[in-house]
mmCIF file with all atom_site columns, C-alpha atoms in Angstrom:
data_model
loop_
_atom_site.group_PDB
_atom_site.id
_atom_site.type_symbol
_atom_site.label_atom_id
_atom_site.label_alt_id
_atom_site.label_comp_id
_atom_site.label_asym_id
_atom_site.label_entity_id
_atom_site.label_seq_id
_atom_site.pdbx_PDB_ins_code
_atom_site.Cartn_x
_atom_site.Cartn_y
_atom_site.Cartn_z
_atom_site.occupancy
_atom_site.B_iso_or_equiv
_atom_site.pdbx_formal_charge
_atom_site.auth_seq_id
_atom_site.auth_comp_id
_atom_site.auth_asym_id
_atom_site.auth_atom_id
_atom_site.pdbx_PDB_model_num
ATOM 1  C CA . MET E 1 1  ? 22.044 11.156 -7.736  1.00 77.00 ? 1  MET E CA 1
ATOM 2  C CA . ILE E 1 2  ? 19.414 10.538 -5.062  1.00 91.00 ? 2  ILE E CA 1
ATOM 3  C CA . PHE E 1 3  ? 16.378 10.407 -7.363  1.00 95.00 ? 3  PHE E CA 1
ATOM 4  C CA . ARG E 1 4  ? 15.888 9.146  -10.906 1.00 96.00 ? 4  ARG E CA 1
ATOM 5  C CA . GLY E 1 5  ? 14.865 12.656 -11.916 1.00 95.00 ? 5  GLY E CA 1
ATOM 6  C CA . VAL E 1 6  ? 13.786 16.044 -10.656 1.00 94.00 ? 6  VAL E CA 1
ATOM 7  C CA . GLY E 1 7  ? 10.665 17.343 -12.315 1.00 92.00 ? 7  GLY E CA 1
ATOM 8  C CA . GLU E 1 8  ? 8.539  20.402 -11.976 1.00 89.00 ? 8  GLU E CA 1
ATOM 9  C CA . GLY E 1 9  ? 4.835  19.754 -11.832 1.00 93.00 ? 9  GLY E CA 1
ATOM 10 C CA . LYS E 1 10 ? 2.752  16.663 -12.296 1.00 95.00 ? 10 LYS E CA 1
ATOM 11 C CA . PRO E 1 11 ? 2.943  15.103 -15.776 1.00 95.00 ? 11 PRO E CA 1
ATOM 12 C CA . TYR E 1 12 ? -0.034 12.845 -15.025 1.00 96.00 ? 12 TYR E CA 1
ATOM 13 C CA . PRO E 1 13 ? -3.724 13.792 -14.923 1.00 95.00 ? 13 PRO E CA 1
ATOM 14 C CA . GLU E 1 14 ? -5.357 14.747 -11.636 1.00 95.00 ? 14 GLU E CA 1
ATOM 15 C CA . HIS E 1 15 ? -6.177 11.587 -9.702  1.00 95.00 ? 15 HIS E CA 1
ATOM 16 C CA . GLY E 1 16 ? -8.572 13.139 -7.180  1.00 94.00 ? 16 GLY E CA 1
ATOM 17 C CA . LEU E 1 17 ? -7.589 10.913 -4.248  1.00 95.00 ? 17 LEU E CA 1
ATOM 18 C CA . THR E 1 18 ? -8.489 12.245 -0.825  1.00 92.00 ? 18 THR E CA 1
ATOM 19 C CA . GLN E 1 19 ? -6.280 11.846 2.255   1.00 90.00 ? 19 GLN E CA 1
ATOM 20 C CA . SER E 1 20 ? -8.530 9.043  3.513   1.00 91.00 ? 20 SER E CA 1
ATOM 21 C CA . GLN E 1 21 ? -8.236 7.215  0.167   1.00 95.00 ? 21 GLN E CA 1
ATOM 22 C CA . TRP E 1 22 ? -4.437 7.545  0.303   1.00 95.00 ? 22 TRP E CA 1
ATOM 23 C CA . ALA E 1 23 ? -4.524 6.179  3.853   1.00 93.00 ? 23 ALA E CA 1
ATOM 24 C CA . LYS E 1 24 ? -6.197 2.978  2.609   1.00 95.00 ? 24 LYS E CA 1
ATOM 25 C CA . LEU E 1 25 ? -3.217 2.181  0.359   1.00 97.00 ? 25 LEU E CA 1
ATOM 26 C CA . PRO E 1 26 ? -0.734 -0.058 2.197   1.00 97.00 ? 26 PRO E CA 1
ATOM 27 C CA . PRO E 1 27 ? 2.813  1.312  2.500   1.00 97.00 ? 27 PRO E CA 1
ATOM 28 C CA . GLN E 1 28 ? 5.376  -0.429 0.305   1.00 97.00 ? 28 GLN E CA 1
ATOM 29 C CA . GLN E 1 29 ? 9.120  -0.151 0.028   1.00 98.00 ? 29 GLN E CA 1
ATOM 30 C CA . VAL E 1 30 ? 10.338 1.941  -2.873  1.00 98.00 ? 30 VAL E CA 1
ATOM 31 C CA . ARG E 1 31 ? 13.895 2.709  -3.945  1.00 98.00 ? 31 ARG E CA 1
ATOM 32 C CA . LEU E 1 32 ? 14.729 6.411  -3.900  1.00 97.00 ? 32 LEU E CA 1
ATOM 33 C CA . ASP E 1 33 ? 16.613 6.127  -7.183  1.00 97.00 ? 33 ASP E CA 1
ATOM 34 C CA . THR E 1 34 ? 13.414 5.014  -8.976  1.00 98.00 ? 34 THR E CA 1
ATOM 35 C CA . LEU E 1 35 ? 11.484 8.173  -8.051  1.00 98.00 ? 35 LEU E CA 1
ATOM 36 C CA . ILE E 1 36 ? 10.957 11.345 -10.068 1.00 97.00 ? 36 ILE E CA 1
ATOM 37 C CA . THR E 1 37 ? 10.043 14.354 -7.946  1.00 96.00 ? 37 THR E CA 1
ATOM 38 C CA . VAL E 1 38 ? 7.249  16.732 -8.935  1.00 95.00 ? 38 VAL E CA 1
ATOM 39 C CA . LYS E 1 39 ? 8.750  19.590 -6.886  1.00 89.00 ? 39 LYS E CA 1
ATOM 40 C CA . ARG E 1 40 ? 12.077 21.318 -7.451  1.00 85.00 ? 40 ARG E CA 1
ATOM 41 C CA . GLN E 1 41 ? 12.116 23.178 -4.142  1.00 82.00 ? 41 GLN E CA 1
ATOM 42 C CA . LEU E 1 42 ? 11.822 22.121 -0.537  1.00 75.00 ? 42 LEU E CA 1
ATOM 43 C CA . ASP E 1 43 ? 10.976 24.116 2.550   1.00 70.00 ? 43 ASP E CA 1
ATOM 44 C CA . LEU E 1 44 ? 14.055 23.519 4.707   1.00 71.00 ? 44 LEU E CA 1
ATOM 45 C CA . ALA E 1 45 ? 11.970 23.903 7.887   1.00 71.00 ? 45 ALA E CA 1
ATOM 46 C CA . ASN E 1 46 ? 9.971  20.805 6.854   1.00 62.00 ? 46 ASN E CA 1
ATOM 47 C CA . LEU E 1 47 ? 13.148 18.808 6.356   1.00 58.00 ? 47 LEU E CA 1
ATOM 48 C CA . LEU E 1 48 ? 14.658 19.725 9.712   1.00 64.00 ? 48 LEU E CA 1
ATOM 49 C CA . ASP E 1 49 ? 11.487 19.583 11.816  1.00 64.00 ? 49 ASP E CA 1
ATOM 50 C CA . GLU E 1 50 ? 11.542 16.387 13.908  1.00 61.00 ? 50 GLU E CA 1
ATOM 51 C CA . ASP E 1 51 ? 7.733  16.454 14.203  1.00 54.00 ? 51 ASP E CA 1
ATOM 52 C CA . SER E 1 52 ? 7.052  17.267 10.545  1.00 52.00 ? 52 SER E CA 1
ATOM 53 C CA . THR E 1 53 ? 4.538  14.418 10.176  1.00 50.00 ? 53 THR E CA 1
ATOM 54 C CA . PHE E 1 54 ? 2.229  15.665 12.951  1.00 48.00 ? 54 PHE E CA 1
ATOM 55 C CA . PHE E 1 55 ? -0.532 16.865 10.601  1.00 55.00 ? 55 PHE E CA 1
ATOM 56 C CA . GLY E 1 56 ? 0.193  14.745 7.530   1.00 64.00 ? 56 GLY E CA 1
ATOM 57 C CA . ASP E 1 57 ? 0.511  11.162 6.433   1.00 73.00 ? 57 ASP E CA 1
ATOM 58 C CA . LEU E 1 58 ? 3.489  9.307  7.862   1.00 87.00 ? 58 LEU E CA 1
ATOM 59 C CA . PHE E 1 59 ? 4.238  7.890  4.411   1.00 94.00 ? 59 PHE E CA 1
ATOM 60 C CA . PRO E 1 60 ? 5.088  9.778  1.218   1.00 95.00 ? 60 PRO E CA 1
ATOM 61 C CA . HIS E 1 61 ? 2.658  9.578  -1.698  1.00 95.00 ? 61 HIS E CA 1
ATOM 62 C CA . VAL E 1 62 ? 3.909  8.144  -4.984  1.00 98.00 ? 62 VAL E CA 1
ATOM 63 C CA . VAL E 1 63 ? 1.958  8.020  -8.253  1.00 98.00 ? 63 VAL E CA 1
ATOM 64 C CA . GLY E 1 64 ? 2.753  5.382  -10.852 1.00 97.00 ? 64 GLY E CA 1
ATOM 65 C CA . TRP E 1 65 ? 2.125  6.751  -14.342 1.00 96.00 ? 65 TRP E CA 1
ATOM 66 C CA . GLN E 1 66 ? 3.234  5.351  -17.706 1.00 95.00 ? 66 GLN E CA 1
ATOM 67 C CA . GLY E 1 67 ? 5.918  3.170  -16.152 1.00 95.00 ? 67 GLY E CA 1
ATOM 68 C CA . ASP E 1 68 ? 7.428  5.902  -13.955 1.00 97.00 ? 68 ASP E CA 1
ATOM 69 C CA . LEU E 1 69 ? 7.077  6.596  -10.223 1.00 97.00 ? 69 LEU E CA 1
ATOM 70 C CA . TYR E 1 70 ? 6.429  10.223 -9.249  1.00 97.00 ? 70 TYR E CA 1
ATOM 71 C CA . LEU E 1 71 ? 6.970  11.453 -5.693  1.00 97.00 ? 71 LEU E CA 1
ATOM 72 C CA . GLU E 1 72 ? 3.904  13.638 -5.249  1.00 94.00 ? 72 GLU E CA 1
ATOM 73 C CA . ASP E 1 73 ? 4.078  14.328 -1.533  1.00 91.00 ? 73 ASP E CA 1
ATOM 74 C CA . GLY E 1 74 ? 6.771  13.666 1.058   1.00 90.00 ? 74 GLY E CA 1
ATOM 75 C CA . LEU E 1 75 ? 9.891  15.104 -0.561  1.00 90.00 ? 75 LEU E CA 1
ATOM 76 C CA . HIS E 1 76 ? 11.212 16.080 2.872   1.00 86.00 ? 76 HIS E CA 1
ATOM 77 C CA . ARG E 1 77 ? 10.790 12.491 4.101   1.00 90.00 ? 77 ARG E CA 1
ATOM 78 C CA . ALA E 1 78 ? 12.607 11.128 1.050   1.00 92.00 ? 78 ALA E CA 1
ATOM 79 C CA . LEU E 1 79 ? 15.488 13.551 1.520   1.00 89.00 ? 79 LEU E CA 1
ATOM 80 C CA . ARG E 1 80 ? 15.666 12.715 5.212   1.00 88.00 ? 80 ARG E CA 1
ATOM 81 C CA . ALA E 1 81 ? 15.957 9.021  4.261   1.00 93.00 ? 81 ALA E CA 1
ATOM 82 C CA . ALA E 1 82 ? 18.749 9.868  1.790   1.00 93.00 ? 82 ALA E CA 1
ATOM 83 C CA . LEU E 1 83 ? 20.592 11.907 4.419   1.00 91.00 ? 83 LEU E CA 1
ATOM 84 C CA . GLN E 1 84 ? 20.421 8.839  6.676   1.00 94.00 ? 84 GLN E CA 1
ATOM 85 C CA . GLN E 1 85 ? 22.066 6.915  3.805   1.00 95.00 ? 85 GLN E CA 1
ATOM 86 C CA . ARG E 1 86 ? 19.020 4.741  3.196   1.00 96.00 ? 86 ARG E CA 1
ATOM 87 C CA . GLN E 1 87 ? 18.313 3.677  -0.385  1.00 96.00 ? 87 GLN E CA 1
ATOM 88 C CA . VAL E 1 88 ? 14.683 2.699  0.233   1.00 97.00 ? 88 VAL E CA 1
ATOM 89 C CA . MET E 1 89 ? 11.735 4.133  2.118   1.00 97.00 ? 89 MET E CA 1
ATOM 90 C CA . HIS E 1 90 ? 8.136  3.145  2.703   1.00 97.00 ? 90 HIS E CA 1
ATOM 91 C CA . ALA E 1 91 ? 5.537  5.034  0.663   1.00 97.00 ? 91 ALA E CA 1
ATOM 92 C CA . ARG E 1 92 ? 1.932  4.718  -0.401  1.00 97.00 ? 92 ARG E CA 1
ATOM 93 C CA . ILE E 1 93 ? 1.880  4.007  -4.128  1.00 98.00 ? 93 ILE E CA 1
ATOM 94 C CA . TYR E 1 94 ? -1.140 4.703  -6.334  1.00 98.00 ? 94 TYR E CA 1
ATOM 95 C CA . ALA E 1 95 ? -0.935 3.110  -9.775  1.00 96.00 ? 95 ALA E CA 1
ATOM 96 C CA . MET E 1 96 ? -2.831 5.355  -12.191 1.00 92.00 ? 96 MET E CA 1
ATOM 97 C CA . ASP E 1 97 ? -2.016 3.027  -15.056 1.00 76.00 ? 97 ASP E CA 1
ATOM 98 C CA . ARG E 1 98 ? -4.601 0.467  -13.927 1.00 62.00 ? 98 ARG E CA 1
#
């Protein structure tokens, strides 16, 4: 299995971070098999588009909540990393537990 789990929806409360606040978080390495997705479906065009990061953050967004890591944004980047047989990727991680 690529991810620790596949969820549907966010089990954590709304964090309210803006794109500029996410951008201030330094990217860190995270193992794909520690992530739980918050989306069950992916737009295949996003996965296959070589320039899919043109308008968004280059790094996926991960929320730490109650000891788990949830992949909030960047599912296509995580799957692309898995297809390239990488076990880790860089992501911005926001720890809500603090």
